Every structure is written in C-alpha cells, then in structure tokens.
Coordinates of N, CA and C and ligand atoms in Angstrom, one line a residue:
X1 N -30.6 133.1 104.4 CA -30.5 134.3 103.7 C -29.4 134.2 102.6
X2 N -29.7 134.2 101.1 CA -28.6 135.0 100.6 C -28.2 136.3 100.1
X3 N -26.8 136.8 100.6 CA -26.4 137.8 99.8 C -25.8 137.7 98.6
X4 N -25.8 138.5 97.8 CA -25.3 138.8 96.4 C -24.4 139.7 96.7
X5 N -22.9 140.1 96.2 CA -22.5 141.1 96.2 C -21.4 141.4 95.2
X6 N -21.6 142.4 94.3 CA -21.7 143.1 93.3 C -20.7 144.0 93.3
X7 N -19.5 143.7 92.2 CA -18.2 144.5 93.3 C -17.1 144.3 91.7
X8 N -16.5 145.6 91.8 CA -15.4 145.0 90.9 C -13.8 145.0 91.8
X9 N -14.0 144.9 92.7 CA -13.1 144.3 93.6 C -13.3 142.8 94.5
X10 N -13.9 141.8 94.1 CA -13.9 140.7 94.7 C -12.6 140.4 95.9
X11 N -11.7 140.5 95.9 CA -10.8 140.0 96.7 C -10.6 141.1 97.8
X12 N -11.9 141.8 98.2 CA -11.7 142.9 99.1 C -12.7 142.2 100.4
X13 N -13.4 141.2 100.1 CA -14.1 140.6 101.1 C -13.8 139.5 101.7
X14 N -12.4 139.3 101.9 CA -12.0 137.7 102.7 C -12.5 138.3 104.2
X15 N -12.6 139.4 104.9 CA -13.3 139.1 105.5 C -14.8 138.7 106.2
X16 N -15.5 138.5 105.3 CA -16.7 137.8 105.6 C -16.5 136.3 105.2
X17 N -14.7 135.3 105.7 CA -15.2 134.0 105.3 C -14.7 134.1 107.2
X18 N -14.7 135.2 107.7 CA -14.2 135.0 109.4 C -15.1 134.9 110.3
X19 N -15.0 134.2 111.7 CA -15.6 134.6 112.7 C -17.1 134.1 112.7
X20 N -18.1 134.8 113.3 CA -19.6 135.1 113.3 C -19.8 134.9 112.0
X21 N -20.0 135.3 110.6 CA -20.2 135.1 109.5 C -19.6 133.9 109.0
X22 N -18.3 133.7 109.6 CA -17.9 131.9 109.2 C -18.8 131.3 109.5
X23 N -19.4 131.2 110.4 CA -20.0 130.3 111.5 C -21.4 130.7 111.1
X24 N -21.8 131.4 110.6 CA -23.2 131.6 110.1 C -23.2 130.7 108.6
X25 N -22.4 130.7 107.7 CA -22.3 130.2 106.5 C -22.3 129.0 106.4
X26 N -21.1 128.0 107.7 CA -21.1 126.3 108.4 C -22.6 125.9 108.9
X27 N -23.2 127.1 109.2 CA -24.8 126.5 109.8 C -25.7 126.3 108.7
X28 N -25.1 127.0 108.0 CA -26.4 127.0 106.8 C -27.1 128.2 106.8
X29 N -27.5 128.9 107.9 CA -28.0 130.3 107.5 C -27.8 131.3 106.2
X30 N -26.4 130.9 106.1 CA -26.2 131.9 105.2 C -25.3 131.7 103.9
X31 N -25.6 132.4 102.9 CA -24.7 132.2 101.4 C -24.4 133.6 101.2
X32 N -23.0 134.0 100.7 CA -22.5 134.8 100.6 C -21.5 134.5 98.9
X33 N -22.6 135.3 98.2 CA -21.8 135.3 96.8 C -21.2 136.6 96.2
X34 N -19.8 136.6 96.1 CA -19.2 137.5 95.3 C -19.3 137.8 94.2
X35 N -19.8 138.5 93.3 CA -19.8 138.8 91.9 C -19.3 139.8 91.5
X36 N -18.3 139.6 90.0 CA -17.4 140.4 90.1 C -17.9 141.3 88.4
X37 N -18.5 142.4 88.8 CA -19.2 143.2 87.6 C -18.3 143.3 86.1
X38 N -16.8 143.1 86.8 CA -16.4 143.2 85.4 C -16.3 142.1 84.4
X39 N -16.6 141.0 85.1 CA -17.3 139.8 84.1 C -17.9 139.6 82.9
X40 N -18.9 141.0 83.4 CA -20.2 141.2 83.0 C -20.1 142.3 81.7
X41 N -19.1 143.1 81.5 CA -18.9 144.2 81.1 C -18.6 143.4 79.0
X42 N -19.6 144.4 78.4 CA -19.0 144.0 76.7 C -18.5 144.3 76.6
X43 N -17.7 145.4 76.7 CA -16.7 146.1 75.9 C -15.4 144.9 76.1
X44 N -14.5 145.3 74.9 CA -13.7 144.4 74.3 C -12.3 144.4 75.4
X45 N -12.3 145.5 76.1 CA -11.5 145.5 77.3 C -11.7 145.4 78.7
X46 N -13.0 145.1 78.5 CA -13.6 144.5 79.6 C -13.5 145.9 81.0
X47 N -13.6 147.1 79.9 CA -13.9 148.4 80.7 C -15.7 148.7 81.6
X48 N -15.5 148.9 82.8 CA -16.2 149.1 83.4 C -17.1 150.7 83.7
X49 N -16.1 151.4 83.7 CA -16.2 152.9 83.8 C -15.8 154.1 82.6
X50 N -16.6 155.3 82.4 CA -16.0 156.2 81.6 C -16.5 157.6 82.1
X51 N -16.3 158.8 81.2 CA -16.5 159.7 81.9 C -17.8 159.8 81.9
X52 N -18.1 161.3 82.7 CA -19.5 161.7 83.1 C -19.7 162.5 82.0
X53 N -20.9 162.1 81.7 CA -21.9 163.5 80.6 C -21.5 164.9 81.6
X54 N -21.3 165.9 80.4 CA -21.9 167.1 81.3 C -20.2 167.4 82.0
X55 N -19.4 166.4 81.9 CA -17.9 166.9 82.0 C -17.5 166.8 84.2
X56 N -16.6 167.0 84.4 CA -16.5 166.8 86.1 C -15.3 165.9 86.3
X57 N -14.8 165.9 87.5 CA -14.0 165.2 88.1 C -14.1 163.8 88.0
X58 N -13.1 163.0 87.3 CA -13.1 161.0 88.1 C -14.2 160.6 86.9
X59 N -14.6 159.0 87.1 CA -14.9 158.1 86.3 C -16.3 158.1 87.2
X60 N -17.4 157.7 85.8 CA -18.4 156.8 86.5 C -18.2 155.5 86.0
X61 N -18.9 154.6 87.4 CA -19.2 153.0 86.5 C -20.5 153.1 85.4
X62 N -20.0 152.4 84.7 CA -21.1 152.6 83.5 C -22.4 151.7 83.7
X63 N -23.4 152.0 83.0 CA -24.7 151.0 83.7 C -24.8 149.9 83.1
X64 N -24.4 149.4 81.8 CA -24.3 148.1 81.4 C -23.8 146.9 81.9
X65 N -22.6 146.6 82.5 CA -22.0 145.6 83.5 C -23.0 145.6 84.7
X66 N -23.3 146.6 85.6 CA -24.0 146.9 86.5 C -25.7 146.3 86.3
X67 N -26.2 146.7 85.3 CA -27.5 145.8 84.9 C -27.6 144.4 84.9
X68 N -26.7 143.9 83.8 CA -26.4 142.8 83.3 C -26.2 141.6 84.9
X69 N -25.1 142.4 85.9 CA -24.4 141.3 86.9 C -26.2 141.3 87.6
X70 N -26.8 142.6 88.3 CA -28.3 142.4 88.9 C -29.0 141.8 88.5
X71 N -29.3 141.5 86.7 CA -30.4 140.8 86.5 C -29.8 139.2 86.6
X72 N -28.3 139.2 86.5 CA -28.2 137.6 86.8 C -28.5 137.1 88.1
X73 N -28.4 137.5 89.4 CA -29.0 136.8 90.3 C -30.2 137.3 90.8
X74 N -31.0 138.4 90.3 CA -32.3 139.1 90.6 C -33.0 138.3 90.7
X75 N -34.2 138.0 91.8 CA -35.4 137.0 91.3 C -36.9 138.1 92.3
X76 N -38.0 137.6 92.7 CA -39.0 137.7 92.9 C -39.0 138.7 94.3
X77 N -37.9 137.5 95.0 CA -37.8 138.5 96.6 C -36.8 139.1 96.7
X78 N -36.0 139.8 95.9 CA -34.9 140.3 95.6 C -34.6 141.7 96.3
X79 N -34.0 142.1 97.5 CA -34.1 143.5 97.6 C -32.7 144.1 97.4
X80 N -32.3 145.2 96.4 CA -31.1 145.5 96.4 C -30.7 146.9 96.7
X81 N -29.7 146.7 97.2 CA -28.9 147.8 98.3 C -28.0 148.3 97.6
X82 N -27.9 149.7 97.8 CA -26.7 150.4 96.7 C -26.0 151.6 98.4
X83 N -24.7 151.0 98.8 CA -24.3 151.8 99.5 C -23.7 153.4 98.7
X84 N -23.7 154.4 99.9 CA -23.7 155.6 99.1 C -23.5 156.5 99.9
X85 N -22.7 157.9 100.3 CA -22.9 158.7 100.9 C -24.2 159.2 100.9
X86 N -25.4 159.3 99.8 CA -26.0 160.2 99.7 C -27.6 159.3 100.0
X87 N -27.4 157.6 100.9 CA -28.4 157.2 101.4 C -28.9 157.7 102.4
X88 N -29.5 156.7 103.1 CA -30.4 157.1 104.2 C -29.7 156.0 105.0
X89 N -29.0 157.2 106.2 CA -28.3 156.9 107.6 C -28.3 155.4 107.9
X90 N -27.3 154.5 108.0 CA -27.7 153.2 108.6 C -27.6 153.1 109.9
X91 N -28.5 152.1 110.6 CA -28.6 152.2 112.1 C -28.9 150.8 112.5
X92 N -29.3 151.0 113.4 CA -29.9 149.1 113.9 C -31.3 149.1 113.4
X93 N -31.9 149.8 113.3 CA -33.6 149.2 113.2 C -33.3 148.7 112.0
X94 N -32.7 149.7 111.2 CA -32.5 149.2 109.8 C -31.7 148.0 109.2
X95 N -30.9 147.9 110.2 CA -30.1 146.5 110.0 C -31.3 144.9 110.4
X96 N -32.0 145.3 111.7 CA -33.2 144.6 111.8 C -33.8 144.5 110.8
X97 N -34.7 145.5 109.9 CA -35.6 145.2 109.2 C -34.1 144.4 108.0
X98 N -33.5 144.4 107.6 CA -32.9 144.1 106.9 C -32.7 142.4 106.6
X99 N -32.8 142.0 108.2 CA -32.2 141.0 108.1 C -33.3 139.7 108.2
X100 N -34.5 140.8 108.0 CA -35.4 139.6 107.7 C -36.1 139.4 106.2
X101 N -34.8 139.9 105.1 CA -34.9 140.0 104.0 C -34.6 138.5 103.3
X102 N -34.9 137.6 102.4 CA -34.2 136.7 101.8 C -33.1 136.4 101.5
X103 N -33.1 137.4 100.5 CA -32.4 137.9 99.7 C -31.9 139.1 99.2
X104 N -30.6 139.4 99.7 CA -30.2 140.9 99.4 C -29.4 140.9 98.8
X105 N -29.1 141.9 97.2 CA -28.1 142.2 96.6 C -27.4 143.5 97.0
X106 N -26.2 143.6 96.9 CA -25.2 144.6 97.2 C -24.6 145.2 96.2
X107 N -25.0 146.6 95.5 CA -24.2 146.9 94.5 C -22.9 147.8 95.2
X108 N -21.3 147.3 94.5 CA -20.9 148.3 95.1 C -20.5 149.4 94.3
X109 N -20.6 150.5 94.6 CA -20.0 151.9 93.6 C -19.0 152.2 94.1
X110 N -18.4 152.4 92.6 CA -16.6 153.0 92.7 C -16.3 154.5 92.3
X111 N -15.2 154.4 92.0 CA -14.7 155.8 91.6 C -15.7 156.8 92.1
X112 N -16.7 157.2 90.7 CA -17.3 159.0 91.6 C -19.1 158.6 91.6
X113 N -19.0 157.1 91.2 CA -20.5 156.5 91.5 C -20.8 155.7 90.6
X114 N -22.3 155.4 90.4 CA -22.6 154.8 88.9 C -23.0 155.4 88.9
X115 N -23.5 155.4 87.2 CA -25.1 156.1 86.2 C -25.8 156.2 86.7
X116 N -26.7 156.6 86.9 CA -28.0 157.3 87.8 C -29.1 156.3 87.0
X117 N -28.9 155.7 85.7 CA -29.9 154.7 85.4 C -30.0 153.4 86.0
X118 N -28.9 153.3 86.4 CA -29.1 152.1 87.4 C -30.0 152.6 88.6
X119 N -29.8 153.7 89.4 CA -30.9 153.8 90.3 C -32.3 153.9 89.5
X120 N -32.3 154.5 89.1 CA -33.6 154.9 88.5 C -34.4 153.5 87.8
X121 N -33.6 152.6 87.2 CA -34.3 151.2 86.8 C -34.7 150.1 87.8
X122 N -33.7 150.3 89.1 CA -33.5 149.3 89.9 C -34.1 150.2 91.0
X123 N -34.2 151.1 91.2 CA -35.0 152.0 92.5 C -34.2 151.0 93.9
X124 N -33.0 150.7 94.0 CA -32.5 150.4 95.3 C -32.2 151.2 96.4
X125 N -32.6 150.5 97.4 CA -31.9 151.0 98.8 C -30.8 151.9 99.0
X126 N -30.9 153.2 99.2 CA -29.5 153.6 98.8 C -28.8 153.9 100.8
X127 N -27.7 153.5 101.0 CA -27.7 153.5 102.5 C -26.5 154.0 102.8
X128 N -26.0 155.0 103.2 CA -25.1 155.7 104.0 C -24.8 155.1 105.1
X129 N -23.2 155.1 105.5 CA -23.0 154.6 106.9 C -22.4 155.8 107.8
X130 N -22.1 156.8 106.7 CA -21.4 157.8 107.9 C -21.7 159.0 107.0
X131 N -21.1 160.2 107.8 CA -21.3 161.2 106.9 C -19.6 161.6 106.6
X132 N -19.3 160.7 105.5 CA -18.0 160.7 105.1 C -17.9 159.9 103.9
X133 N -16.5 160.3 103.0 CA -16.9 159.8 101.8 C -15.7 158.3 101.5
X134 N -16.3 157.3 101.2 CA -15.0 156.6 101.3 C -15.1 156.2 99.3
X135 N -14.2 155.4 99.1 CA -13.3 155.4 98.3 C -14.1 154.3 97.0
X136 N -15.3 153.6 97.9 CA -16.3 152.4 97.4 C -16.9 152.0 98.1
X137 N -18.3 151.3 97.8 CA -19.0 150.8 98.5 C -18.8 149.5 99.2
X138 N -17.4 148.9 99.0 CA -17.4 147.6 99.4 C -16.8 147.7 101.0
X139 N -16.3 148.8 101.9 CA -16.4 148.8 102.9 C -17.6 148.8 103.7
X140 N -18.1 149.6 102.8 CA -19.7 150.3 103.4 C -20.5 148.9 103.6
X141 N -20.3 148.1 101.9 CA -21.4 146.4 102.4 C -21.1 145.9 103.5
X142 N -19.5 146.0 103.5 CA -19.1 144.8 104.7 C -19.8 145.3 106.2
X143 N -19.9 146.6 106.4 CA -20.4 147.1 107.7 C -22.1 146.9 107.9
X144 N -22.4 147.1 106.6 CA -23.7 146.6 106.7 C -24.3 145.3 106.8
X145 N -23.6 144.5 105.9 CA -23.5 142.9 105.8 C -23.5 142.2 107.3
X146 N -22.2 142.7 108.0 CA -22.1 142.6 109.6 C -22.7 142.7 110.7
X147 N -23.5 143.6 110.1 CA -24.2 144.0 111.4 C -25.7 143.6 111.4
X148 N -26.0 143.3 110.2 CA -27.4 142.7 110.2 C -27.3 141.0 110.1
X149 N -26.1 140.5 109.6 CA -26.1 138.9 110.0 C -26.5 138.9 111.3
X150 N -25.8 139.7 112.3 CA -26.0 139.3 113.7 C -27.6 139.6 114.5
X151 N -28.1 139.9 113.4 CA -29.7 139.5 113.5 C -30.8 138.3 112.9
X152 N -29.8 137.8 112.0 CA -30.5 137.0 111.7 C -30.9 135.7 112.6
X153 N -32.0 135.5 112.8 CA -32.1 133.9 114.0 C -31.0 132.7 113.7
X154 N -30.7 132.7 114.6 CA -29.6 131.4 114.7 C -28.2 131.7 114.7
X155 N -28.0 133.1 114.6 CA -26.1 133.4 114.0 C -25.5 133.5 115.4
X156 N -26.3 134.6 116.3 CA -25.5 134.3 117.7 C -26.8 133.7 118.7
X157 N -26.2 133.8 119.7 CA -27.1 133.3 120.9 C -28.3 134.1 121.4
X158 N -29.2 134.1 122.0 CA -30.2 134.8 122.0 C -29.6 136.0 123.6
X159 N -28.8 135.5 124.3 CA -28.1 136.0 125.3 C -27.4 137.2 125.4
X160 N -26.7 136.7 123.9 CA -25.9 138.0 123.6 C -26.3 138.9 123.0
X161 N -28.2 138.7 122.1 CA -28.9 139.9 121.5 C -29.5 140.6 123.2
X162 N -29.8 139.7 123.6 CA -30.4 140.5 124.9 C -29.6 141.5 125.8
X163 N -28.3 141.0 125.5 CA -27.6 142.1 126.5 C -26.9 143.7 125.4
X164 N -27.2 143.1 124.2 CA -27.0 143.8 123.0 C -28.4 145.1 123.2
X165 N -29.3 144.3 123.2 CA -31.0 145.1 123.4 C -30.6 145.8 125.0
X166 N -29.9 145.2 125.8 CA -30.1 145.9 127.1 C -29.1 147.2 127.3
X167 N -28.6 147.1 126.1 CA -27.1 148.3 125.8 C -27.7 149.5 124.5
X168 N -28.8 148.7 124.2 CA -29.5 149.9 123.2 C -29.5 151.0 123.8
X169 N -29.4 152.3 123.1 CA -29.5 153.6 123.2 C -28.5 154.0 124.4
X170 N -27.9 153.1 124.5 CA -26.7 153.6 125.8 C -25.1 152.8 125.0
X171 N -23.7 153.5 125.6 CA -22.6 152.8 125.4 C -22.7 151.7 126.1
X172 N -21.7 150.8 125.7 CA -21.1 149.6 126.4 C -20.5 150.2 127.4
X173 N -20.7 149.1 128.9 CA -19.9 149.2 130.1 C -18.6 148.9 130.1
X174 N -17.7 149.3 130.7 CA -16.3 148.4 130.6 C -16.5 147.1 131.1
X175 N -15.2 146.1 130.4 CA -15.5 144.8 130.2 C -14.2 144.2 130.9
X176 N -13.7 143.0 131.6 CA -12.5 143.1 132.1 C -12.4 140.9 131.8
X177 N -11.5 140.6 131.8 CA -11.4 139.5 131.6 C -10.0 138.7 132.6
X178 N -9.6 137.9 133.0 CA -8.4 137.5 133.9 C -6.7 138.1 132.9
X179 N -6.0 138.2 133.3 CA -5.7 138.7 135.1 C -7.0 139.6 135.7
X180 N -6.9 138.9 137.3 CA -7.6 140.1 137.5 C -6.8 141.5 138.3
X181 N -5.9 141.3 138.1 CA -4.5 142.4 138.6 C -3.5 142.4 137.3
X182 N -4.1 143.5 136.6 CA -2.7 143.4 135.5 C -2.1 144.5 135.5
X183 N -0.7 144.5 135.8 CA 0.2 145.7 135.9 C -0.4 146.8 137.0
X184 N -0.8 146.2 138.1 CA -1.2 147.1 139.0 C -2.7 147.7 139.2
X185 N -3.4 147.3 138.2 CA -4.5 147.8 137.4 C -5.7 146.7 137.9
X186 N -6.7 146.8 138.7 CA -6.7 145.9 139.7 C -8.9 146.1 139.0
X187 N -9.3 144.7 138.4 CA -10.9 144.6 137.8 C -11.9 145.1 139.2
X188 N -12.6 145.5 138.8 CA -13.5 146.5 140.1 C -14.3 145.5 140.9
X189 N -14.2 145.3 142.0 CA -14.5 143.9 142.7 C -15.9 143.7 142.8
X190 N -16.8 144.5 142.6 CA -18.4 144.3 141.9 C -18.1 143.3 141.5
X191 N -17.3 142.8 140.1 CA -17.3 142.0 138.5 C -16.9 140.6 139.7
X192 N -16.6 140.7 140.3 CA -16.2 139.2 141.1 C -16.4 138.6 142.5
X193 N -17.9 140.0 142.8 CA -18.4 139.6 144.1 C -19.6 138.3 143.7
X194 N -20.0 138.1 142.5 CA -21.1 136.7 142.5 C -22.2 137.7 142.8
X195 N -22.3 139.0 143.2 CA -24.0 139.0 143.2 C -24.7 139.6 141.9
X196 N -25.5 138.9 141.3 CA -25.7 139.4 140.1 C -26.4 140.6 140.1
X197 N -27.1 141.0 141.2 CA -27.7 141.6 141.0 C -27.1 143.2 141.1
X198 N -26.1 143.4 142.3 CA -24.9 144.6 142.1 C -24.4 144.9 140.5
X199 N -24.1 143.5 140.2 CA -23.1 143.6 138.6 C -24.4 144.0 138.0
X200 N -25.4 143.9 138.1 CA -26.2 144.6 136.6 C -26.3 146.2 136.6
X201 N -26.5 146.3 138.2 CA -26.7 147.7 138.4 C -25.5 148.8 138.1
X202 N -24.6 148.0 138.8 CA -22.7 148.5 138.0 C -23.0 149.1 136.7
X203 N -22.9 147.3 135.6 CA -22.8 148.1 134.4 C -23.8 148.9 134.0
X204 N -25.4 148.9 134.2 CA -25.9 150.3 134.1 C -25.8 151.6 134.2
X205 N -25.2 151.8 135.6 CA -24.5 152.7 135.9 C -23.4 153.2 135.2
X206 N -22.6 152.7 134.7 CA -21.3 152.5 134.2 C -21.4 153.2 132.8
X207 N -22.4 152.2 132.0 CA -23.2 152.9 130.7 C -23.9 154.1 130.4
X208 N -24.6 154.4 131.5 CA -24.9 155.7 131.7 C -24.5 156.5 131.5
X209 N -23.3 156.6 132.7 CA -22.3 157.6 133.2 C -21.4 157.8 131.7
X210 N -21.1 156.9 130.7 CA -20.5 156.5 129.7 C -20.8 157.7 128.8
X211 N -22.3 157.3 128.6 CA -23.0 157.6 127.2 C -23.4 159.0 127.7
X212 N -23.5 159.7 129.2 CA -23.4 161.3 129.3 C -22.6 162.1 128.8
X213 N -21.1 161.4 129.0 CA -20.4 162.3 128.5 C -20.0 161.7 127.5
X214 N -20.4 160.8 126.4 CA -19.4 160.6 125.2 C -20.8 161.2 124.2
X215 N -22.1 160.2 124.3 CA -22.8 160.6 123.5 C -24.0 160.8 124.2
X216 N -24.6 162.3 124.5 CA -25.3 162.8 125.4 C -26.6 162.4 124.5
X217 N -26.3 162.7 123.1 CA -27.7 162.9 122.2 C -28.5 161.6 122.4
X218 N -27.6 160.3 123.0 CA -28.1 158.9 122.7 C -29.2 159.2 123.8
X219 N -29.0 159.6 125.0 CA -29.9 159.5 125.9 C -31.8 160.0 125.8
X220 N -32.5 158.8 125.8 CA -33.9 159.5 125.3 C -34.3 160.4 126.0
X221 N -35.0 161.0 124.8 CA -35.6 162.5 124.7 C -34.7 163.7 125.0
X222 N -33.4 163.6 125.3 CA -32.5 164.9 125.5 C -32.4 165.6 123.7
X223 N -32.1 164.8 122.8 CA -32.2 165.2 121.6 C -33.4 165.4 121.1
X224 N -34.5 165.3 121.6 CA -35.8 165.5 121.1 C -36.3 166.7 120.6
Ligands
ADE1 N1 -19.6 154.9 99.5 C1 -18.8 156.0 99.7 N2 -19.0 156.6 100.9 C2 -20.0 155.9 101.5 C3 -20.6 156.0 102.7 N3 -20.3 157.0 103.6 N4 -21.6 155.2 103.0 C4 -21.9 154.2 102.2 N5 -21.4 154.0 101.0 C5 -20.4 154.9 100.6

C-alpha cells in the first residue's frame, strides 16, 4: 500500500517512522510519502491560505497548491481522503474497507478548511474522527493511517487480529504483566492458573462487566 500525505506541516508525522508502522515500511508493505503543499503553491511567497469570500473568521487553504500537490501523485487507483469534522464518523469497518485500498492520499486541512473546490473537483472521502474540532487534519490522518495499517495483511500477526475481532463490540479486559505482586497489588490468579479455558472465560467476563458500565451503547441491540 502506498500513502500519500498532503500536509503543510511535514515534520508533524515522525511518528509514523515508529513501531508497527516502522515495521510495516522494513517489510515492504508499506510507503509512506510526506508531501508538503507549500511546495506546490505559485504565489511568489509561497502563500498557501487567504481569506474567505463572503467575509468570516480565520484563513482558508487556497485550492491551487492543494490541486496541483493531488494531481502530482494521483493515478488510476487513487482514493483520497480529506479528514474533517464534518465527515462521516471513522470506525473499524471503515478502517477495514480502507485498508484494502492501494493507494490512499491524505489531504490535510488547516486553519478554518480548504476551498470547497477542492471537494467538489476531487469528490474525496471526507472522515471525521470525533465530534470535536481540532486545529488540522494531520492528527486526524495519523489516527486514521494507524489504525487501518493494522489491517493490512502482514503488519501484525493474525493472533493479535483475532483477539482484536474477539474484543469487537466490547472493551478490553484488564491486562497484567510480571511482577506478579507489585506494591501489594497481587495479578488475579485465573491469569496464572495454565487453564486456558477459565482465562478466556475471565476476560469475557471482565469485558463485559467493562463495557456495561463504561460503554453500555457498545452492547448489541441495547442501542438499537
Ligand atoms: N480536522 C479538524 N477536526 C477534525 C476531526 N474531528 N476529525 C477529522 N479531521 C478534523
């Protein structure tokens, strides 16, 4: 898979050279290209943003830098993603269907957005991660970027999607690691009796009990 990502802040994504995404990029899975829009920009000061028609608060990014950076790495199987308060909710299916994309460009919006002719030319993805407003899209990519690498075949182990799939629609169980007595605080001896079959039913239990009282709506059909 490659990403494209579209940004007049380049140095805001060192972390995608870490971790799970390091290790997807050493395998080969994956290319992750930064592109930095103001490159792209004519104007003689290499301005990216001005005001809005129609008068309002803050800058838009203007659509010429914005065209120009998409059509340079655009090709055939191109799908591009414009993070946005005003997308459609990101979740896991969508990170699934995502990640069986080629190739995905990332535009990120700054200040109070871009020109609306970039959507309207480029008709992209427009994807929300929360209902809250942040400051640019280049958090928003990184969350999205994140979370659908770890779908692509080969980035993690098929072990860790399965217990990932077995935690769908429910919280994570508590997790404990050695000591197994730290500061008096003693791991629940289920986790280190060897039967596997108690430990599964534990953390189900556990998840359950979790996700009643933190996030009741996750439980199917109670939000229906
Ligand atoms: N850009 C600004 N706020 C955002 C949000 N909540 N989701 C995605 N992109 C954004």
């Amino acid at each position: 898979m490659i990403i494209d990502i579209l940004t007049l802040f380049p140095e805001s994504f060192s972390y995608l050279n870490e971790s799970i995404i390091k290790r997807a990029k050493e395998k080969g899975i994956l290319t992750i290209n930064i592109i930095d829009i103001r490159s792209f920009s004519k104007d003689k000061h290499k301005k990216c943003d001005d005001y809005p028609f129609g008068g309002g608060a803050g800058m838009l990014m203007c659509a010429q830098p914005i065209y120009d950076a998409v059509k340079s790495v655009q090709n055939d199987s191109s799908k591009i993603v414009l993070p946005s308060p005003s997308g459609q909710i990101f979740n896991m299916n969508l990170a699934k269907k995502l990640a069986k994309e080629d190739h995905l460009i990332f535009i990120c919006g700054h200040y109070e957005g871009i020109d609306q002719r970039i959507i309207d030319i480029f008709d992209p993805l427009e994807i929300s991660i929360g209902d809250y407003v942040l400051t640019g899209g280049e958090l928003a990519s990184m969350v999205i970027i994140d979370t659908l690498i770890r779908q692509v075949d080969g980035v993690i182990t098929k072990e860790s999607l399965d217990e990932e799939s077995f935690n769908n629609g429910s919280l994570e169980y508590p997790q404990y690691t050695r000591p197994q007595n730290f500061m008096g605080h003693i791991v629940p001896e289920v986790l280190v009796s060897g039967n596997h079959q108690q430990i599964f039913d534990w953390r189900k239990k556990q998840s359950l009990k979790k996700t009643k009282n933190i996030r009741p709506d996750l439980i199917k059909g109670e939000n229906k």
